[in-house]
Short mmCIF file of C-alpha atoms and ligand atoms in Angstrom, two decimals:
data_model
loop_
_atom_site.label_atom_id
_atom_site.label_comp_id
_atom_site.label_asym_id
_atom_site.label_seq_id
_atom_site.Cartn_x
_atom_site.Cartn_y
_atom_site.Cartn_z
CA MET A 1 45.59 94.24 105.46
CA THR A 2 43.11 95.00 109.04
CA LEU A 3 41.04 91.75 107.93
CA VAL A 4 44.15 89.57 107.32
CA ALA A 5 45.27 90.43 110.54
CA PHE A 6 41.79 90.50 112.35
CA ASN A 7 41.69 86.64 110.62
CA ILE A 8 44.91 85.54 111.59
CA CYS A 9 44.22 86.72 115.19
CA ASN A 10 41.17 84.65 115.54
CA ALA A 11 42.91 81.71 114.17
CA GLN A 12 45.09 81.82 116.57
CA THR A 13 42.39 82.41 119.42
CA SER A 14 40.97 79.00 118.16
CA ILE A 15 43.93 77.01 117.94
CA ASN A 16 44.76 78.25 121.72
CA GLN A 17 41.03 77.61 122.83
CA ASP A 18 41.29 73.96 121.04
CA ARG A 19 44.46 73.04 123.17
CA MET A 20 42.91 74.27 126.32
CA ILE A 21 41.05 71.01 126.78
CA THR A 22 43.06 67.56 126.86
CA PRO A 23 42.32 63.83 126.58
CA LEU A 24 42.27 62.35 130.12
CA PRO A 25 45.38 59.46 130.46
CA THR A 26 43.86 55.93 129.68
CA SER A 27 45.38 55.25 132.83
CA ILE A 28 47.85 56.59 135.83
CA PRO A 29 50.19 55.02 137.74
CA TYR A 30 49.16 53.70 141.19
CA ASP A 31 50.20 50.94 143.98
CA LYS A 32 48.16 48.43 143.52
CA GLU A 33 48.22 46.88 146.90
CA LYS A 34 47.51 49.81 148.43
CA ALA A 35 44.55 50.94 145.96
CA MET A 36 43.16 47.05 147.16
CA LEU A 37 43.40 47.96 150.81
CA GLY A 38 41.91 51.83 149.82
CA LYS A 39 39.19 49.94 147.89
CA GLN A 40 37.79 47.95 151.23
CA LEU A 41 38.05 50.89 152.85
CA TYR A 42 35.93 53.27 150.65
CA MET A 43 32.97 50.40 150.75
CA ASP A 44 33.21 49.42 154.50
CA THR A 45 30.04 50.99 156.26
CA SER A 46 31.43 49.48 159.28
CA LEU A 47 33.82 52.85 159.31
CA SER A 48 30.49 55.00 160.28
CA LYS A 49 28.51 55.32 163.47
CA ASP A 50 25.33 53.76 162.49
CA GLY A 51 27.39 50.87 160.57
CA LYS A 52 25.40 51.98 157.31
CA VAL A 53 27.59 54.30 155.49
CA SER A 54 30.49 54.33 153.85
CA CYS A 55 32.15 56.39 151.03
CA ASN A 56 30.35 54.54 148.01
CA THR A 57 27.10 55.77 150.00
CA CYS A 58 27.73 59.18 148.76
CA HIS A 59 30.21 58.65 146.27
CA ASP A 60 28.58 55.43 143.99
CA LEU A 61 31.02 53.63 142.06
CA LYS A 62 28.08 52.50 140.18
CA ARG A 63 27.10 56.37 139.25
CA TYR A 64 29.82 57.87 138.51
CA GLY A 65 31.04 58.82 141.78
CA VAL A 66 27.72 60.62 143.11
CA ASP A 67 24.24 59.45 144.45
CA ASN A 68 22.35 62.01 142.42
CA GLU A 69 20.56 63.68 145.23
CA ILE A 70 20.48 67.37 146.32
CA PHE A 71 22.28 66.42 150.04
CA SER A 72 23.22 63.35 150.80
CA ILE A 73 22.17 61.16 154.17
CA GLY A 74 24.83 61.19 156.61
CA ALA A 75 25.03 57.91 159.41
CA ASP A 76 21.52 58.41 161.66
CA GLY A 77 19.70 59.55 158.76
CA VAL A 78 21.63 63.18 158.94
CA LEU A 79 21.01 65.20 155.86
CA ASP A 80 24.35 66.49 154.64
CA GLU A 81 23.95 70.16 153.78
CA PRO A 82 25.35 72.63 152.50
CA PHE A 83 27.13 70.69 149.50
CA ASN A 84 26.21 68.79 147.02
CA SER A 85 28.16 65.69 146.47
CA PRO A 86 30.70 66.20 144.29
CA THR A 87 32.22 63.17 142.11
CA THR A 88 35.08 61.12 143.25
CA PHE A 89 35.60 60.11 139.66
CA ASN A 90 39.16 61.69 137.65
CA SER A 91 38.62 63.98 141.52
CA VAL A 92 42.68 62.87 141.47
CA PHE A 93 43.07 65.52 138.90
CA ASN A 94 41.56 68.35 140.62
CA PHE A 95 44.11 70.94 142.26
CA VAL A 96 42.07 70.99 145.33
CA GLN A 97 39.67 68.91 146.85
CA PHE A 98 36.39 70.00 148.20
CA TRP A 99 34.35 73.12 146.62
CA ASP A 100 36.14 75.36 148.38
CA GLY A 101 39.58 73.88 148.48
CA LYS A 102 39.64 72.96 151.96
CA ALA A 103 41.91 70.08 151.14
CA LYS A 104 45.32 70.23 149.45
CA ASN A 105 44.99 66.55 147.77
CA LEU A 106 43.01 63.16 148.26
CA ALA A 107 44.67 61.84 151.58
CA ASP A 108 44.13 64.89 153.14
CA GLN A 109 40.25 65.03 151.93
CA ALA A 110 39.75 61.71 153.29
CA LYS A 111 40.43 62.20 156.59
CA ASN A 112 37.29 64.40 156.94
CA PRO A 113 34.31 62.33 155.89
CA PHE A 114 35.25 59.81 158.89
CA ILE A 115 35.02 62.16 161.65
CA ASN A 116 32.46 64.70 159.85
CA PRO A 117 29.05 64.46 161.88
CA LYS A 118 26.83 64.65 158.88
CA GLU A 119 28.74 61.94 157.13
CA MET A 120 30.57 58.49 158.81
CA ALA A 121 30.02 60.30 162.30
CA LEU A 122 33.12 58.80 164.37
CA LYS A 123 33.81 61.06 167.47
CA ASP A 124 37.48 61.44 166.24
CA GLU A 125 40.52 59.98 164.31
CA ALA A 126 41.44 57.58 167.42
CA GLU A 127 38.18 55.82 166.65
CA VAL A 128 38.30 55.87 163.46
CA VAL A 129 41.78 53.87 163.72
CA LYS A 130 40.46 51.85 166.43
CA LYS A 131 37.77 50.79 164.26
CA VAL A 132 40.21 49.56 161.46
CA GLU A 133 42.44 48.06 164.46
CA ALA A 134 39.45 45.80 165.39
CA ASN A 135 39.26 44.08 162.05
CA ALA A 136 41.94 41.13 161.51
CA LYS A 137 41.98 41.13 157.80
CA TYR A 138 42.77 44.96 157.86
CA LYS A 139 45.24 44.16 160.47
CA ALA A 140 47.14 41.89 158.17
CA SER A 141 46.94 44.04 154.87
CA PHE A 142 48.60 47.29 156.97
CA ASP A 143 51.50 45.44 158.83
CA LYS A 144 52.77 43.99 155.63
CA ILE A 145 52.17 47.48 153.13
CA TYR A 146 52.79 50.10 156.10
CA GLY A 147 53.80 48.43 159.08
CA GLU A 148 51.15 50.13 161.01
CA ILE A 149 47.69 51.35 161.17
CA THR A 150 47.53 55.41 161.62
CA MET A 151 44.96 57.92 159.96
CA GLN A 152 47.57 58.72 157.58
CA ASN A 153 48.30 55.34 156.29
CA ILE A 154 44.47 54.79 156.24
CA THR A 155 43.73 57.97 154.01
CA ASP A 156 46.73 57.43 151.94
CA ALA A 157 45.32 54.08 150.93
CA ILE A 158 42.21 55.61 149.87
CA ALA A 159 43.97 58.15 147.78
CA GLU A 160 45.48 55.10 146.18
CA PHE A 161 42.57 53.80 145.23
CA GLU A 162 41.05 57.10 144.08
CA LYS A 163 43.35 57.19 141.20
CA THR A 164 41.84 54.01 139.93
CA LEU A 165 38.67 56.32 139.87
CA ILE A 166 39.40 57.63 136.27
CA THR A 167 37.23 57.77 133.06
CA PRO A 168 39.31 57.89 129.95
CA ASN A 169 38.15 57.39 126.37
CA ALA A 170 34.87 59.84 126.56
CA PRO A 171 33.83 60.44 122.85
CA PHE A 172 35.08 63.96 122.85
CA ASP A 173 38.90 62.39 123.88
CA ARG A 174 38.54 60.41 121.17
CA TYR A 175 37.38 63.15 118.79
CA LEU A 176 40.49 65.32 120.22
CA ASN A 177 42.75 62.15 119.50
CA GLY A 178 41.45 62.46 115.69
CA ASP A 179 38.58 60.80 115.52
CA GLU A 180 36.35 63.04 113.75
CA ASN A 181 33.40 60.65 114.09
CA ALA A 182 33.25 60.03 117.73
CA ILE A 183 31.09 63.32 118.14
CA SER A 184 27.97 64.06 116.60
CA SER A 185 28.23 67.60 114.47
CA GLN A 186 25.60 68.71 117.01
CA ALA A 187 28.09 68.03 119.98
CA LYS A 188 30.78 69.74 117.38
CA ARG A 189 28.63 73.11 117.36
CA GLY A 190 28.33 72.48 121.03
CA TRP A 191 32.28 72.65 121.73
CA GLU A 192 32.20 75.46 119.08
CA ALA A 193 29.62 77.43 121.34
CA PHE A 194 31.66 76.68 124.34
CA LYS A 195 34.89 78.13 123.21
CA SER A 196 33.25 81.24 121.39
CA ASN A 197 30.80 82.04 124.93
CA GLY A 198 33.73 81.90 127.20
CA CYS A 199 32.90 78.66 129.25
CA VAL A 200 36.44 77.14 128.10
CA ALA A 201 37.93 79.99 130.18
CA CYS A 202 37.16 78.45 133.38
CA HIS A 203 36.53 74.86 132.56
CA GLN A 204 40.01 73.91 131.33
CA GLY A 205 42.34 71.45 131.51
CA GLN A 206 42.11 67.56 131.27
CA ASN A 207 39.40 67.47 133.92
CA ILE A 208 37.49 70.18 131.99
CA GLY A 209 37.48 71.55 135.20
CA GLY A 210 39.40 71.30 138.67
CA THR A 211 42.22 74.12 137.71
CA MET A 212 40.99 77.35 139.32
CA TYR A 213 38.71 79.18 141.71
CA GLN A 214 36.19 81.39 140.56
CA LYS A 215 33.28 83.34 141.78
CA ILE A 216 29.58 82.11 140.69
CA GLY A 217 27.44 84.84 139.91
CA ILE A 218 29.95 87.25 138.33
CA PHE A 219 26.99 89.18 136.61
CA GLU A 220 24.51 88.32 138.23
CA PRO A 221 24.22 87.88 141.94
CA TYR A 222 24.15 83.83 143.10
CA PRO A 223 20.63 83.75 144.70
CA ASN A 224 21.92 81.36 147.20
CA GLN A 225 24.66 83.19 149.70
CA GLU A 226 24.27 80.66 152.60
CA ASN A 227 27.66 79.24 151.92
CA LEU A 228 29.93 82.24 150.76
CA GLY A 229 32.66 79.49 149.63
CA ARG A 230 36.30 80.09 149.81
CA TYR A 231 35.51 83.33 152.00
CA GLU A 232 34.44 80.86 155.02
CA ILE A 233 38.03 80.08 155.04
CA THR A 234 40.24 82.81 154.00
CA LYS A 235 37.74 85.99 155.30
CA ILE A 236 39.13 87.68 152.49
CA GLU A 237 36.00 90.15 150.83
CA SER A 238 36.78 88.51 147.22
CA ASP A 239 36.55 85.47 148.47
CA LYS A 240 32.79 85.60 148.10
CA MET A 241 31.08 82.92 146.68
CA VAL A 242 34.03 81.80 144.78
CA PHE A 243 34.05 78.26 144.41
CA LYS A 244 36.82 75.51 143.08
CA VAL A 245 35.26 75.15 139.39
CA PRO A 246 34.08 71.78 138.76
CA SER A 247 35.41 69.10 136.40
CA LEU A 248 32.73 68.40 133.57
CA ARG A 249 33.62 64.65 132.83
CA ASN A 250 30.49 62.61 132.79
CA VAL A 251 28.57 65.85 134.20
CA ALA A 252 25.34 64.79 131.90
CA LYS A 253 25.88 61.92 134.43
CA THR A 254 25.88 63.33 138.01
CA ALA A 255 22.44 65.55 138.33
CA PRO A 256 21.89 67.31 140.33
CA TYR A 257 23.97 70.59 139.53
CA TYR A 258 25.95 73.37 141.11
CA HIS A 259 27.26 73.14 144.81
CA ASP A 260 24.15 73.72 146.60
CA GLY A 261 22.32 70.83 144.18
CA SER A 262 19.69 73.37 143.30
CA ILE A 263 19.47 73.12 139.47
CA PRO A 264 18.03 69.47 138.44
CA THR A 265 18.78 69.25 134.77
CA LEU A 266 21.58 70.39 132.35
CA ASP A 267 19.96 72.50 130.19
CA ALA A 268 18.84 74.84 133.09
CA CYS A 269 22.65 74.49 134.14
CA VAL A 270 23.89 75.67 131.00
CA GLN A 271 21.27 78.67 130.74
CA PHE A 272 21.93 79.64 134.39
CA MET A 273 25.54 79.40 134.12
CA ALA A 274 25.59 82.13 130.66
CA TYR A 275 23.18 84.16 132.97
CA TYR A 276 25.27 84.36 136.24
CA GLN A 277 29.27 84.15 134.90
CA LEU A 278 28.92 85.52 131.24
CA GLY A 279 25.92 87.66 131.36
CA ARG A 280 24.15 86.46 128.81
CA PHE A 281 21.21 84.84 127.65
CA LEU A 282 22.00 81.73 125.04
CA ASP A 283 19.52 81.01 122.55
CA GLN A 284 17.52 76.98 123.10
CA GLN A 285 19.93 75.43 119.91
CA THR A 286 22.61 77.07 121.24
CA VAL A 287 22.11 75.30 124.79
CA ASP A 288 20.82 72.17 123.45
CA ASP A 289 24.57 71.98 121.15
CA ILE A 290 26.22 72.71 124.29
CA VAL A 291 24.42 69.87 126.05
CA ALA A 292 25.19 67.71 123.51
CA PHE A 293 28.89 68.42 123.77
CA LEU A 294 28.69 67.76 127.39
CA GLU A 295 27.12 64.43 126.99
CA SER A 296 29.80 63.79 124.76
CA LEU A 297 31.98 63.98 128.13
CA THR A 298 30.96 60.76 129.91
CA GLY A 299 33.79 58.19 129.72
CA GLU A 300 34.81 54.43 130.24
CA PHE A 301 34.80 53.64 133.89
CA ASN A 302 36.79 50.18 134.50
CA GLU A 303 36.59 48.92 137.46
CA GLN A 304 40.06 47.74 138.04
CA PHE A 305 39.44 44.82 140.88
C1 HEC B 401 27.02 61.18 153.80
C2 HEC B 401 27.73 61.66 152.25
C3 HEC B 401 29.52 61.58 152.01
C4 HEC B 401 30.16 60.49 152.86
C5 HEC B 401 29.81 59.34 153.61
C6 HEC B 401 31.45 60.65 152.26
N1 HEC B 401 31.14 61.95 151.14
FE1 HEC B 401 32.73 62.76 150.07
N2 HEC B 401 31.52 64.32 150.03
C7 HEC B 401 30.46 64.69 150.38
C8 HEC B 401 29.98 66.31 150.08
C9 HEC B 401 28.96 66.68 150.55
C10 HEC B 401 30.90 66.51 149.57
C11 HEC B 401 31.55 68.08 149.09
C12 HEC B 401 31.59 68.86 150.70
C13 HEC B 401 32.58 69.93 150.46
O1 HEC B 401 32.85 70.49 149.73
O2 HEC B 401 32.86 70.55 151.83
C14 HEC B 401 32.00 65.56 149.51
C15 HEC B 401 33.32 65.78 148.60
C16 HEC B 401 34.55 64.97 148.63
C17 HEC B 401 35.75 64.80 147.87
C18 HEC B 401 35.99 66.14 147.07
C19 HEC B 401 35.72 66.13 145.76
C20 HEC B 401 36.34 67.41 144.83
O3 HEC B 401 35.88 67.30 143.60
O4 HEC B 401 36.09 68.29 145.47
C21 HEC B 401 35.99 63.35 147.88
C22 HEC B 401 37.61 63.29 146.62
C23 HEC B 401 35.35 62.77 148.66
N3 HEC B 401 34.21 63.40 149.15
C24 HEC B 401 35.79 61.67 148.92
C25 HEC B 401 35.01 60.70 150.11
C26 HEC B 401 35.97 59.58 150.47
C27 HEC B 401 36.98 58.94 150.46
C28 HEC B 401 34.72 59.18 151.37
C29 HEC B 401 34.89 58.20 152.64
C30 HEC B 401 36.15 58.37 153.80
C31 HEC B 401 33.74 60.21 151.40
N4 HEC B 401 33.86 61.30 150.43
C32 HEC B 401 32.63 60.30 152.19
C33 HEC B 401 29.45 63.74 151.01
C34 HEC B 401 29.98 62.42 151.50
C1 HEC B 402 33.94 82.58 134.73
C2 HEC B 402 34.25 81.32 135.27
C3 HEC B 402 32.83 80.65 134.60
C4 HEC B 402 32.34 80.09 133.53
C5 HEC B 402 32.82 81.45 132.67
C6 HEC B 402 31.67 79.15 133.00
N1 HEC B 402 31.60 78.54 134.44
FE1 HEC B 402 30.30 76.93 134.14
N2 HEC B 402 31.43 76.77 136.56
C7 HEC B 402 32.31 78.20 137.40
C8 HEC B 402 31.50 77.88 138.52
C9 HEC B 402 32.69 78.51 139.69
C10 HEC B 402 30.93 76.59 138.85
C11 HEC B 402 30.49 76.11 140.48
C12 HEC B 402 29.27 77.06 140.84
C13 HEC B 402 28.93 76.19 141.84
O1 HEC B 402 28.67 75.29 142.32
O2 HEC B 402 27.91 77.18 143.01
C14 HEC B 402 30.36 76.05 137.73
C15 HEC B 402 29.30 75.07 137.45
C16 HEC B 402 29.36 74.27 136.30
C17 HEC B 402 28.47 73.32 136.01
C18 HEC B 402 27.81 72.59 137.21
C19 HEC B 402 28.62 71.49 137.26
C20 HEC B 402 28.15 70.67 138.22
O3 HEC B 402 28.58 69.46 138.67
O4 HEC B 402 27.51 71.31 139.33
C21 HEC B 402 28.07 73.25 134.55
C22 HEC B 402 27.55 71.95 133.69
C23 HEC B 402 28.67 74.59 133.97
N3 HEC B 402 29.76 75.15 134.64
C24 HEC B 402 28.85 74.16 132.73
C25 HEC B 402 29.33 75.92 131.82
C26 HEC B 402 28.92 76.12 130.73
C27 HEC B 402 28.11 75.47 129.69
C28 HEC B 402 29.73 77.54 130.41
C29 HEC B 402 29.46 78.48 129.55
C30 HEC B 402 28.07 78.77 128.89
C31 HEC B 402 30.36 77.80 131.48
N4 HEC B 402 30.44 76.95 132.77
C32 HEC B 402 30.93 79.01 131.83
C33 HEC B 402 32.80 78.92 136.96
C34 HEC B 402 32.38 79.14 135.18
#
């Protein structure tokens, strides 16, 4: 009797866990006119202090929305510490923006880089608006779509463009949609290990992350305590070293890893996750399996225009 009950319980847990990750939609609604304008702004280096840096410098559309550097280089060659550049791909699905969640949505986020002295380094929002106004092509588009050029309208257009940066049809999504052959048997073992070891408790939902905050270093303190994450914003003791759980979509393409870019390979990243977050050591076979699973999360990016 006990055994049967145990089995039923186990089966239910695994069914529930199976549903904790869902495929990405193949598209989401967006306003094309605004998004096309947003793309021009996203690619435009003239909207930076030295005329050399755009959003695309650090969030390269040809590199899954990152630059693969530990820290990016902003205007005038300034090192953009202390955070590794996260991807802009699928960021629309994250419940908040930035590692520490300091922006509530994409439009709110997009105000920051223009005037961040380590990124595009313009003086203030007025200078951003002035630079956009100086470009006749922008003036015509803004007049037509929004009626005027304001910081709010600039960031609205960028956020609209970012809705097109989604990567559906990953092999794992095709597997979830019923194509048994979409991923290897090693990746299937990795998915099982991802669930049974508790990774899915934090990395879950359609973005396989981006749904909650968690502390880094639950079982072992994280060595780099230079930036304290959520605590820097809330000053609540229990928020020390708490960060947004990042999405694992396209994670095989977005090295290096963690908020400080300190981990160069996915293999080491998985091993450290088990150590810091779960207090366990995974054998190399399990790590390899989980890495194969993570590699099956690389989706398709179709540039819309
Ligand atoms: C010099 C490099 C650099 C430039 C230029 C830059 N960013 Fe970023 N971006 C970063 C870094 C670093 C972070 C993480 C900072 C943090 O979490 O506090 C970030 C975070 C983000 C995020 C949050 C993603 C997430 O999942 O939390 C988005 C979205 C984003 N940037 C979009 C943009 C847009 C839009 C522009 C242009 C207006 C831009 N970035 C310009 C480096 C850059
Ligand atoms: C208790 C919550 C939690 C658990 C459990 C957990 N993670 Fe994480 N994971 C996080 C957080 C938080 C971060 C971001 C840490 C940072 O950047 O400092 C992260 C980061 C990562 C990254 C790096 C992503 C990037 O873009 O930098 C990978 C890969 C990862 N986790 C995989 C796993 C795997 C595999 C497991 C299971 C062995 C796991 N995680 C278990 C919370 C968790």
